[in-house]
mmCIF file of C-alpha atoms in Angstrom:
data_model
loop_
_atom_site.group_PDB
_atom_site.id
_atom_site.type_symbol
_atom_site.label_atom_id
_atom_site.label_comp_id
_atom_site.label_asym_id
_atom_site.label_seq_id
_atom_site.Cartn_x
_atom_site.Cartn_y
_atom_site.Cartn_z
ATOM 1 C CA MET G 1450 -15.445 -13.599 24.573
ATOM 2 C CA THR G 1451 -13.054 -14.314 27.422
ATOM 3 C CA ILE G 1452 -11.965 -17.906 27.881
ATOM 4 C CA THR G 1453 -10.553 -18.951 31.232
ATOM 5 C CA GLN G 1454 -8.080 -21.660 32.119
ATOM 6 C CA ARG G 1455 -10.804 -23.282 34.231
ATOM 7 C CA GLN G 1456 -13.101 -23.553 31.199
ATOM 8 C CA ILE G 1457 -10.328 -25.100 29.129
ATOM 9 C CA ALA G 1458 -9.515 -27.522 31.954
ATOM 10 C CA ASN G 1459 -13.167 -28.571 32.125
ATOM 11 C CA ALA G 1460 -13.306 -29.018 28.337
ATOM 12 C CA LEU G 1461 -10.174 -31.185 28.387
ATOM 13 C CA GLN G 1462 -11.195 -32.944 31.611
ATOM 14 C CA VAL G 1463 -7.868 -32.150 33.257
ATOM 15 C CA SER G 1464 -6.913 -30.109 36.303
ATOM 16 C CA GLU G 1465 -6.570 -26.346 36.209
ATOM 17 C CA MET G 1466 -2.913 -26.800 37.199
ATOM 18 C CA THR G 1467 -2.323 -28.887 34.065
ATOM 19 C CA VAL G 1468 -3.760 -26.127 31.890
ATOM 20 C CA SER G 1469 -1.821 -23.515 33.864
ATOM 21 C CA ARG G 1470 1.437 -25.355 33.157
ATOM 22 C CA CYS G 1471 0.538 -25.639 29.487
ATOM 23 C CA VAL G 1472 -0.313 -21.930 29.257
ATOM 24 C CA HIS G 1473 2.994 -21.127 30.966
ATOM 25 C CA LEU G 1474 4.935 -23.355 28.544
ATOM 26 C CA LEU G 1475 3.247 -21.597 25.619
ATOM 27 C CA GLY G 1476 4.200 -18.202 27.052
ATOM 28 C CA CYS G 1477 0.678 -16.796 27.283
ATOM 29 C CA ASP G 1478 0.312 -16.837 31.061
ATOM 30 C CA ASN G 1479 0.723 -13.124 31.776
ATOM 31 C CA ARG G 1480 -2.294 -11.923 29.804
ATOM 32 C CA PRO G 1481 -5.938 -12.808 29.244
ATOM 33 C CA LEU G 1482 -6.323 -15.817 26.969
ATOM 34 C CA ALA G 1483 -7.194 -14.944 23.381
ATOM 35 C CA LYS G 1484 -8.959 -17.328 21.011
ATOM 36 C CA PHE G 1485 -5.608 -18.326 19.479
ATOM 37 C CA ASP G 1486 -4.154 -19.019 22.937
ATOM 38 C CA ALA G 1487 -7.048 -21.337 23.789
ATOM 39 C CA TRP G 1488 -6.683 -23.023 20.391
ATOM 40 C CA GLN G 1489 -2.958 -23.558 21.080
ATOM 41 C CA VAL G 1490 -3.788 -25.221 24.405
ATOM 42 C CA PHE G 1491 -6.180 -27.550 22.582
ATOM 43 C CA MET G 1492 -3.451 -28.202 19.962
ATOM 44 C CA PHE G 1493 -1.063 -28.944 22.821
ATOM 45 C CA ALA G 1494 -3.551 -31.523 24.140
ATOM 46 C CA GLU G 1495 -3.973 -33.053 20.662
ATOM 47 C CA LEU G 1496 -0.206 -33.388 20.219
ATOM 48 C CA GLN G 1497 0.115 -34.850 23.707
ATOM 49 C CA ALA G 1498 -2.586 -37.406 22.867
ATOM 50 C CA THR G 1499 -0.497 -38.537 19.880
ATOM 51 C CA GLY G 1500 2.425 -39.289 22.198
ATOM 52 C CA PHE G 1501 4.578 -36.168 22.064
ATOM 53 C CA GLN G 1502 6.216 -35.025 25.296
ATOM 54 C CA GLN G 1503 5.523 -31.560 26.682
ATOM 55 C CA HIS G 1504 8.956 -30.087 25.963
ATOM 56 C CA VAL G 1505 8.803 -31.329 22.358
ATOM 57 C CA ILE G 1506 5.317 -29.849 21.902
ATOM 58 C CA LYS G 1507 6.486 -26.511 23.289
ATOM 59 C CA ASP G 1508 9.394 -26.448 20.840
ATOM 60 C CA LEU G 1509 7.192 -27.544 17.930
ATOM 61 C CA LEU G 1510 4.552 -24.894 18.519
ATOM 62 C CA ALA G 1511 7.261 -22.237 18.869
ATOM 63 C CA GLU G 1512 9.254 -23.358 15.817
ATOM 64 C CA PHE G 1513 6.202 -23.784 13.600
ATOM 65 C CA ARG G 1514 4.175 -20.853 14.912
ATOM 66 C CA GLN G 1515 3.646 -19.403 11.433
ATOM 67 C CA GLU G 1516 2.298 -22.719 10.166
ATOM 68 C CA ALA G 1517 0.013 -22.919 13.223
ATOM 69 C CA LEU G 1518 -1.259 -19.391 12.538
ATOM 70 C CA PHE G 1519 -1.786 -20.371 8.882
ATOM 71 C CA VAL G 1520 -3.925 -23.362 9.917
ATOM 72 C CA PHE G 1521 -5.714 -21.384 12.646
ATOM 73 C CA GLY G 1522 -6.640 -18.529 10.335
ATOM 74 C CA ASN G 1523 -7.786 -20.625 7.394
ATOM 75 C CA PRO G 1524 -9.809 -23.815 7.965
ATOM 76 C CA ASP G 1525 -9.023 -24.986 4.404
ATOM 77 C CA ALA G 1526 -5.259 -24.614 4.890
ATOM 78 C CA ARG G 1527 -3.049 -27.685 4.994
ATOM 79 C CA ALA G 1528 0.270 -27.914 6.818
ATOM 80 C CA TRP G 1529 2.457 -30.784 7.957
ATOM 81 C CA VAL G 1530 5.489 -30.951 10.229
ATOM 82 C CA ILE G 1531 8.056 -33.401 8.889
ATOM 83 C CA PHE G 1532 10.602 -35.125 11.155
ATOM 84 C CA VAL G 1533 13.622 -36.338 9.194
ATOM 85 C CA SER G 1534 16.379 -38.598 10.464
ATOM 86 C CA ARG G 1535 19.262 -39.473 8.129
ATOM 87 C CA GLY G 1536 22.050 -41.238 9.937
ATOM 88 C CA GLU G 1537 23.556 -38.697 12.315
ATOM 89 C CA GLN G 1538 21.454 -35.872 10.910
ATOM 90 C CA GLU G 1539 18.030 -35.027 12.373
ATOM 91 C CA PHE G 1540 15.878 -32.042 11.535
ATOM 92 C CA ARG G 1541 12.311 -30.810 11.243
ATOM 93 C CA THR G 1542 10.716 -28.945 8.395
ATOM 94 C CA SER G 1543 7.228 -28.136 7.214
ATOM 95 C CA ALA G 1544 5.090 -28.474 4.114
ATOM 96 C CA THR G 1545 2.120 -26.250 3.329
ATOM 97 C CA SER G 1546 0.862 -28.019 0.225
ATOM 98 C CA ALA G 1547 0.279 -31.606 -0.856
ATOM 99 C CA PRO G 1548 2.864 -31.404 -3.698
ATOM 100 C CA HIS G 1549 5.480 -30.068 -1.267
ATOM 101 C CA LEU G 1550 4.677 -32.890 1.172
ATOM 102 C CA ALA G 1551 4.903 -35.471 -1.638
ATOM 103 C CA ALA G 1552 8.312 -34.122 -2.671
ATOM 104 C CA LEU G 1553 9.594 -34.331 0.908
ATOM 105 C CA LEU G 1554 8.231 -37.864 1.313
ATOM 106 C CA ASP G 1555 9.942 -38.890 -1.940
ATOM 107 C CA LEU G 1556 13.204 -37.383 -0.747
ATOM 108 C CA PHE G 1557 12.940 -38.772 2.806
ATOM 109 C CA PRO G 1558 10.753 -41.914 2.671
ATOM 110 C CA ALA G 1559 11.418 -42.890 6.308
ATOM 111 C CA CYS G 1560 10.360 -39.544 7.765
ATOM 112 C CA LEU G 1561 7.467 -38.941 10.142
ATOM 113 C CA SER G 1562 4.812 -36.416 9.163
ATOM 114 C CA VAL G 1563 2.333 -34.798 11.533
ATOM 115 C CA PRO G 1564 -0.723 -33.175 9.912
ATOM 116 C CA LEU G 1565 -1.089 -29.871 11.745
ATOM 117 C CA HIS G 1566 -4.342 -29.168 9.927
ATOM 118 C CA SER G 1567 -6.005 -32.337 11.270
ATOM 119 C CA LEU G 1568 -4.916 -31.557 14.811
ATOM 120 C CA GLY G 1569 -5.954 -27.956 14.253
ATOM 121 C CA ASP G 1570 -9.407 -29.055 13.080
ATOM 122 C CA ARG G 1571 -9.893 -31.069 16.261
ATOM 123 C CA ALA G 1572 -8.650 -28.120 18.325
ATOM 124 C CA HIS G 1573 -11.140 -25.854 16.493
ATOM 125 C CA GLN G 1574 -13.932 -28.336 17.263
ATOM 126 C CA ARG G 1575 -13.014 -28.321 20.947
ATOM 127 C CA LEU G 1576 -12.855 -24.533 20.972
ATOM 128 C CA GLN G 1577 -16.227 -24.273 19.231
ATOM 129 C CA ALA G 1578 -17.785 -26.745 21.679
ATOM 130 C CA LEU G 1579 -16.400 -24.686 24.575
ATOM 131 C CA LYS G 1580 -17.825 -21.484 23.103
ATOM 132 C CA THR G 1581 -21.216 -23.165 22.572
ATOM 133 C CA ARG G 1582 -21.310 -24.455 26.163
ATOM 134 C CA LYS G 1583 -20.333 -21.021 27.411
ATOM 135 C CA ALA G 1584 -23.057 -19.322 25.330
ATOM 136 C CA ASN G 1585 -25.695 -21.811 26.517
ATOM 137 C CA ALA G 1586 -24.699 -21.253 30.141
ATOM 138 C CA ALA G 1587 -25.092 -17.472 29.815
#
């Protein structure tokens, strides 16, 4: 099933240009959109809705691509991105299990964690709704 930028724009209720920019930032603008590409655009929108800026989202999805693929490929998977700031030192890391997350939160209690799996679930729901609308229209 081919998904177009126009269909994604309609699903997100944004302009086609907005989706085009997002697709370009994600690096999937020179080929037909695959299911994962569409899911990434929906993830991009979910991260943007939580307050992240576009350049940060682009970097996050590139840096944590394996975690995103893990969440995309397995609906039961859990993954978090952890933002740590200790004085002059700032870094990001990930956790792919609750015990790993708990250990990181114990070590860095003032860190920010973003549940990729929750955002991924919402992106999957949007993708499924788009596919359903597309099937009903056919």
